[in-house]
Amino acid sequence: MPERDVTVGQLLLAEYQTVKDEQKTRIGFRDNLLYVTLTVVAAVIAAAAQAKQSEMLLALPPVCVVLGWTYLVNDEKISAIGTYVRDDLGPRLAELTDGQTVFAWETAHRSDTRRRSRKAIQCVIDLLAFCVVPLAGLVVYWAAGQTSPGLLALSVCEALIVVGLAHQVLSYARPFNSPRPPTP
């Protein structure tokens, strides 16, 4: 069998394809988590209303926190892949092409003038889906006046956990950061 030489450029392109495939998979998974959250929230609210049991609303915070955290982690990995391609992989490949621009889309799409507003709106949507809805469920539970000491303590813990998730959502959000200039 003849030997085949693999160039550094080929390895970098293979790595690019691999990380972009992972990014694409994570985007699909992340985006579906919003739909799953809406479905679960609707099911819990419908079940609580039908059974006239406000305690059932205590299921909202753990479900929303787990789905929200999973969403947030995937979103961060999607961004990390983009940063890696822009700041590490792209420049290494550009060196092999005598400074030719590579992966221009990785920076071009970030310079859209509406990017900040889209990111801010997405942050609001994430907070609504994963934090405001479960907190509203807790408020309804508390307002129903059918609390027991144990469930009340649980609901307070849940509220604190949801507030913690809200803090994480805001910490990871970058709606007001300007896009970084391309790395030379």
Coordinates of C-alpha atoms in Angstrom, one line a residue:
M1 CA 0.0 0.0 0.0
P2 CA 1.3 3.4 -0.9
E3 CA 1.9 5.9 2.0
R4 CA -0.3 8.9 2.1
D5 CA 0.9 12.1 3.5
V6 CA -1.6 14.1 5.4
T7 CA -0.9 17.8 5.4
V8 CA -1.5 20.2 8.3
G9 CA -4.0 22.0 6.2
Q10 CA -6.0 18.8 5.7
L11 CA -5.9 18.1 9.4
L12 CA -7.1 21.6 10.2
L13 CA -9.9 21.4 7.7
A14 CA -11.0 18.0 9.1
E15 CA -10.9 19.5 12.6
Y16 CA -13.0 22.5 11.3
Q17 CA -15.6 20.1 9.8
T18 CA -15.7 18.1 13.1
V19 CA -16.3 21.1 15.3
K20 CA -18.8 22.6 12.9
D21 CA -20.7 19.4 12.9
E22 CA -20.7 19.4 16.7
Q23 CA -21.9 23.0 16.7
K24 CA -24.7 22.2 14.3
T25 CA -25.9 19.3 16.4
R26 CA -25.8 21.5 19.6
I27 CA -27.7 24.3 17.9
G28 CA -30.5 21.8 16.9
F29 CA -30.6 20.3 20.4
R30 CA -30.5 23.8 22.1
D31 CA -33.3 25.1 20.0
N32 CA -35.5 22.1 20.6
L33 CA -35.1 22.6 24.4
L34 CA -37.3 25.7 24.2
Y35 CA -40.1 23.7 22.5
V36 CA -39.7 20.9 25.1
T37 CA -39.9 23.5 27.9
L38 CA -43.1 25.1 26.4
T39 CA -44.7 21.6 26.1
V40 CA -43.8 20.6 29.6
V41 CA -45.0 23.9 31.1
A42 CA -48.3 23.7 29.3
A43 CA -48.7 20.1 30.5
V44 CA -48.0 20.9 34.1
I45 CA -50.3 24.0 34.1
A46 CA -53.1 22.0 32.4
A47 CA -52.7 19.1 34.9
A48 CA -52.7 21.5 37.9
A49 CA -55.7 23.4 36.6
Q50 CA -57.7 20.2 35.8
A51 CA -56.9 18.6 39.2
K52 CA -57.3 22.0 41.0
Q53 CA -54.0 21.2 42.8
S54 CA -51.7 24.2 43.0
E55 CA -49.0 22.0 44.5
M56 CA -48.5 20.5 41.1
L57 CA -47.0 23.8 40.0
L58 CA -44.0 23.0 42.2
A59 CA -42.9 20.7 39.3
L60 CA -42.3 23.7 37.1
P61 CA -39.1 25.0 38.8
P62 CA -37.1 21.8 38.7
V63 CA -38.1 21.0 35.1
C64 CA -37.4 24.6 33.9
V65 CA -34.1 24.7 35.7
V66 CA -32.8 21.4 34.3
L67 CA -33.9 22.3 30.8
G68 CA -32.7 25.9 31.2
W69 CA -29.3 24.9 32.4
T70 CA -29.0 22.3 29.6
Y71 CA -29.9 25.1 27.1
L72 CA -27.4 27.5 28.7
V73 CA -24.6 24.9 28.6
N74 CA -25.2 24.1 25.0
D75 CA -25.4 27.7 24.1
E76 CA -22.1 28.4 25.7
K77 CA -20.5 25.4 23.9
I78 CA -21.9 26.7 20.6
S79 CA -20.3 30.1 21.3
A80 CA -17.1 28.5 22.4
I81 CA -16.8 26.6 19.1
G82 CA -17.3 29.8 17.2
T83 CA -14.6 31.5 19.2
Y84 CA -12.3 28.6 18.7
V85 CA -12.8 28.7 15.0
R86 CA -12.3 32.5 14.8
D87 CA -9.5 32.8 17.2
D88 CA -7.5 29.6 16.9
L89 CA -8.3 27.3 14.0
G90 CA -8.9 30.1 11.4
P91 CA -5.6 31.9 12.1
R92 CA -3.6 28.6 12.0
L93 CA -5.1 27.8 8.6
A94 CA -4.6 31.3 7.4
E95 CA -0.9 31.0 8.1
L96 CA -0.8 28.0 5.8
T97 CA -2.4 30.0 3.0
D98 CA 0.0 33.0 3.2
G99 CA -2.5 35.1 5.1
Q100 CA -5.6 34.4 3.0
T101 CA -8.9 35.1 4.7
V102 CA -10.4 31.8 5.9
F103 CA -13.8 31.2 7.5
A104 CA -14.9 34.8 6.8
W105 CA -18.5 33.9 7.8
E106 CA -17.4 33.2 11.4
T107 CA -16.7 36.9 11.8
A108 CA -18.9 38.5 9.2
H109 CA -22.2 37.3 10.7
R110 CA -21.2 38.9 14.1
S111 CA -21.0 42.4 12.6
D112 CA -24.7 42.6 11.8
T113 CA -26.1 45.9 13.2
R114 CA -29.1 44.2 14.7
R115 CA -27.0 41.6 16.5
R116 CA -27.1 43.3 19.9
S117 CA -30.9 43.7 19.8
R118 CA -31.3 40.0 18.8
K119 CA -29.1 38.9 21.6
A120 CA -31.0 41.1 24.1
I121 CA -34.3 39.7 22.9
Q122 CA -33.0 36.2 23.1
C123 CA -31.9 36.8 26.7
V124 CA -35.4 38.0 27.6
I125 CA -36.9 34.9 25.9
D126 CA -34.5 32.7 27.8
L127 CA -35.4 34.4 31.1
L128 CA -39.1 34.2 30.4
A129 CA -39.1 30.5 29.4
F130 CA -36.7 29.2 32.1
C131 CA -37.1 31.6 35.0
V132 CA -40.2 33.8 34.9
V133 CA -42.6 31.0 34.1
P134 CA -41.5 28.8 37.1
L135 CA -41.4 31.8 39.4
A136 CA -45.0 32.7 38.3
G137 CA -46.0 29.1 39.1
L138 CA -44.6 29.5 42.5
V139 CA -46.5 32.8 43.0
V140 CA -49.7 31.1 42.0
Y141 CA -48.9 28.3 44.4
W142 CA -48.2 30.7 47.3
A143 CA -51.3 32.8 46.4
A144 CA -53.6 29.7 46.4
G145 CA -53.1 29.6 50.2
Q146 CA -52.9 25.8 50.3
T147 CA -49.3 25.6 51.4
S148 CA -48.0 23.2 53.9
P149 CA -44.8 24.0 55.8
G150 CA -42.7 21.3 54.0
L151 CA -43.9 22.4 50.5
L152 CA -43.5 26.0 51.4
A153 CA -39.9 25.4 52.3
L154 CA -39.4 23.4 49.1
S155 CA -41.0 26.2 47.1
V156 CA -38.7 28.8 48.6
C157 CA -35.7 26.6 47.8
E158 CA -37.0 26.3 44.3
A159 CA -37.4 30.0 44.0
L160 CA -33.8 30.5 45.1
I161 CA -32.6 28.0 42.5
V162 CA -34.6 29.7 39.7
V163 CA -33.1 33.0 40.7
G164 CA -29.7 31.4 40.5
L165 CA -30.4 30.2 37.0
A166 CA -31.6 33.7 36.1
H167 CA -28.2 35.0 37.3
Q168 CA -26.4 32.5 35.2
V169 CA -28.5 33.3 32.1
L170 CA -27.6 37.0 32.6
S171 CA -24.0 36.2 33.2
Y172 CA -23.7 34.2 30.0
A173 CA -25.6 36.7 27.9
R174 CA -23.6 39.1 25.9
P175 CA -26.2 41.3 24.3
F176 CA -24.4 44.6 24.9
N177 CA -20.9 43.5 24.0
S178 CA -19.8 44.7 20.6
P179 CA -18.5 42.0 18.3
R180 CA -14.8 41.5 18.6
P181 CA -12.8 42.6 15.6
P182 CA -11.3 39.9 13.5
T183 CA -8.0 38.5 14.6
P184 CA -5.3 39.6 12.1

